[in-house]
Coordinates of C-alpha atoms in Angstrom, one line a residue:
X1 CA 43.6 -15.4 -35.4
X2 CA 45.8 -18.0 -33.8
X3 CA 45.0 -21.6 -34.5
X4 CA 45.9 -24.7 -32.3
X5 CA 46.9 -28.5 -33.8
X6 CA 43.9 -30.3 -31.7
X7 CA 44.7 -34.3 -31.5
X8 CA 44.6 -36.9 -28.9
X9 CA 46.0 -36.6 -25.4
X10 CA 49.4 -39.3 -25.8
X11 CA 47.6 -41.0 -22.2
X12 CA 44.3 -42.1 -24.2
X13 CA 46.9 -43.1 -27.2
X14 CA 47.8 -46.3 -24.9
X15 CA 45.0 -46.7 -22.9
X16 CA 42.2 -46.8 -25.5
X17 CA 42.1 -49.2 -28.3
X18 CA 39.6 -50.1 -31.0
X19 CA 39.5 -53.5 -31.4
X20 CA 37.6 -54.2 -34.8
X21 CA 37.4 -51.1 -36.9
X22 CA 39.5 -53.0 -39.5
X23 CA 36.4 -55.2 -40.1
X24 CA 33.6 -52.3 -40.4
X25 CA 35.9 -49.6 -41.7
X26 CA 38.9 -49.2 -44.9
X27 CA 41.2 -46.4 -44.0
X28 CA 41.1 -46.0 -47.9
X29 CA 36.9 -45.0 -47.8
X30 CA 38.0 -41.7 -45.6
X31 CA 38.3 -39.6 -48.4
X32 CA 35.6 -38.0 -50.6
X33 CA 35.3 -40.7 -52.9
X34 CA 35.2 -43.2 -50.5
X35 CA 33.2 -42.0 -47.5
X36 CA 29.6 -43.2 -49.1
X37 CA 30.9 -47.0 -48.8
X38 CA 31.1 -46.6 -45.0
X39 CA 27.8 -47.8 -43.3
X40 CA 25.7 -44.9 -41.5
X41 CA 25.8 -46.7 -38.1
X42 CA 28.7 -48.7 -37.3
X43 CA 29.2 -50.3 -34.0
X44 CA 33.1 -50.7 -33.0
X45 CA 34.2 -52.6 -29.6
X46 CA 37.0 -50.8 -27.6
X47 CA 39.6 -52.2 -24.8
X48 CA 40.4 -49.4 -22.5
X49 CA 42.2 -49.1 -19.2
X50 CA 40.2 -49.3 -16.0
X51 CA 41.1 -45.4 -15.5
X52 CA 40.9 -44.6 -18.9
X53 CA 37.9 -42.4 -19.3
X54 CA 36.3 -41.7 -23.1
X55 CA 38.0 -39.3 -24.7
X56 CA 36.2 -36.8 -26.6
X57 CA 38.7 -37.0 -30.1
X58 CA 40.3 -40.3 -30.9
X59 CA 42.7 -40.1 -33.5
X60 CA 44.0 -43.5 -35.0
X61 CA 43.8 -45.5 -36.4
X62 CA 40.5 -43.4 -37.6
X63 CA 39.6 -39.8 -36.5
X64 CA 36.9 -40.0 -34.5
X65 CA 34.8 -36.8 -32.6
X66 CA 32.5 -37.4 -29.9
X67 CA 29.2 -35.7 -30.2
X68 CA 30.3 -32.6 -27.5
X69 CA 32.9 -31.9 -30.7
X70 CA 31.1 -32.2 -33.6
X71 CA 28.0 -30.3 -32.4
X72 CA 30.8 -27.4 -31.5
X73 CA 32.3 -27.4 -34.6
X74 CA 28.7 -27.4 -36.4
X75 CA 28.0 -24.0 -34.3
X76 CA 31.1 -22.3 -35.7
X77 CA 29.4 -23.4 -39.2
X78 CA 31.5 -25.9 -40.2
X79 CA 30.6 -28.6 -43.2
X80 CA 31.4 -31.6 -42.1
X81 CA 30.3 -35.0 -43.2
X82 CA 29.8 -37.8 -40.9
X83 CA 28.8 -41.3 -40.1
X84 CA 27.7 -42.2 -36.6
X85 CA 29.9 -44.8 -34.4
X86 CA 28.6 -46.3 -31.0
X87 CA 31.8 -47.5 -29.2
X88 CA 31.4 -50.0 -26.6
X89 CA 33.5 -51.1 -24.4
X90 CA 32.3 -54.8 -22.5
X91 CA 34.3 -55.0 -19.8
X92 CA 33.1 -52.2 -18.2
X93 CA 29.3 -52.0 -19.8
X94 CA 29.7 -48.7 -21.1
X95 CA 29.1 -46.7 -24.4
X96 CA 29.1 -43.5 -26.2
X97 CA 28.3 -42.5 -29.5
X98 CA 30.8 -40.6 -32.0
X99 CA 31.5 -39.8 -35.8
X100 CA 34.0 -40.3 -38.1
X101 CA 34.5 -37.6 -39.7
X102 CA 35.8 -36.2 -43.1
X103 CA 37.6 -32.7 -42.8
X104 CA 39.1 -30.4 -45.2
X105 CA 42.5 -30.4 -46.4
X106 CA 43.7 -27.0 -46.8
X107 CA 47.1 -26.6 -48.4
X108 CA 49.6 -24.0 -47.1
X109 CA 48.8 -20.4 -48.6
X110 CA 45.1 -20.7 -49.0
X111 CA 43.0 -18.3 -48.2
X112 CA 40.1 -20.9 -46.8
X113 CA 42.5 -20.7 -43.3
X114 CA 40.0 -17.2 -42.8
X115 CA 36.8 -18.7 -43.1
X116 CA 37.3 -22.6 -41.4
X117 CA 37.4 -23.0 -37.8
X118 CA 37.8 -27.2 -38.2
X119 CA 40.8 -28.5 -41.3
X120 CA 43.5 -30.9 -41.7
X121 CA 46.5 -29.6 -43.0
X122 CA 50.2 -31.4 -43.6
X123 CA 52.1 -30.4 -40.8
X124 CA 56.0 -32.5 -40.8
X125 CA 55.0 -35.1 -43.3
X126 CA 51.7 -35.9 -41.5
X127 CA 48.2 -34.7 -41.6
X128 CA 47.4 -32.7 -38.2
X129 CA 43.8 -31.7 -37.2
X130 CA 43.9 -27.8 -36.9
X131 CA 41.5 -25.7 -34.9
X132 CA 40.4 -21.9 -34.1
X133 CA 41.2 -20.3 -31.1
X134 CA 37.3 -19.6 -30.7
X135 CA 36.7 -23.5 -31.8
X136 CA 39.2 -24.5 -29.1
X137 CA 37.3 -22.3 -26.3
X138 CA 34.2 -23.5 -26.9
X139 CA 35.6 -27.0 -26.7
X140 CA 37.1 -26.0 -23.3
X141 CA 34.0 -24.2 -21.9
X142 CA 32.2 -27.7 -22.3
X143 CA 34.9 -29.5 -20.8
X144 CA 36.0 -32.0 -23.4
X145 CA 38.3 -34.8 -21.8
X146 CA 41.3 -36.6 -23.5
X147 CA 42.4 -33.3 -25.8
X148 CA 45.6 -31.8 -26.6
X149 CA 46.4 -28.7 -28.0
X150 CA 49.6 -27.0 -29.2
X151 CA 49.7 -23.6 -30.9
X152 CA 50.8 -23.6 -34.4
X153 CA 51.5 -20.5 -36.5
X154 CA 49.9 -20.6 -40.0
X155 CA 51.5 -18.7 -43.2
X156 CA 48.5 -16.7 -43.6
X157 CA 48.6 -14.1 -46.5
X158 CA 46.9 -11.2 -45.0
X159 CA 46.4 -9.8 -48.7
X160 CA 44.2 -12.6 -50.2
X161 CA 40.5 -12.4 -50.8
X162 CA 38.1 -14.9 -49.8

């Protein structure tokens, strides 16, 4: 199986900000103990570049999927808890509705790499978003905008049970 690192493309890194998260949201509640404290609905203004489309992941300061993404990954039977964002942007009149989301860690070696199609991992000091080939397809076949993808090789162990 190969996996891909899925994150933000570095255009939509500049040309779309959230404005105030910091307000409605603690970096420190995006962990299991944590997550209850965020509200269910949030609303979180953005400032975006007149070209700058909505991108389907954001990932800082918070990682954030839009619906397209998180129904995917909920087809490849993935458990992931969520709490629903509308970002709006007031320039421009517009808005869309996305999750933050809380993934698994998986730590090098494991054998959950067989079974999870959506996981963080630390990858170079820093916790990476990694996805499955057929995760990534499906998110192509839809045509998900502001993505990248770079190939990463995991150190599976072949051997180990699930």
């Amino acid at each position: 199986m190969r996996y891909f690192l899925l994150g933000q493309h570095p255009y939509f890194k500049s040309a779309f900000r959230l404005m105030d998260q910091k307000q409605k949201v603690d970096l420190a509640w995006i962990c299991a103990d944590g997550f209850y404290k965020i509200p269910k609905n949030l609303v979180i203004t953005v400032d975006r570049d007149e070209t700058a489309a909505f991108p389907d992941i954001i990932t800082s300061p918070i990682l954030l999927l839009s619906t397209l993404l998180l129904k995917v990954a909920f087809m490849f039977g993935g458990s992931i808890y969520s709490r629903d964002v509308i970002l709006i942007d007031p320039k421009e009149q517009e808005s869309r509705q996305y999750h933050i989301v809380l993934l698994e860690t998986i730590r090098p070696g494991s054998a959950l790499w067989k079974v999870r199609d959506l996981f963080l991992i630390d990858h170079k000091g820093e916790q990476e978003i990694v996805a499955s080939q057929d995760l990534v397809e499906s998110i192509l076949r839809r045509g998900a905008k502001g993505i990248s993808l770079k190939e990463i090789q995991l150190p599976i162990k072949e051997d180990q049970d699930v």
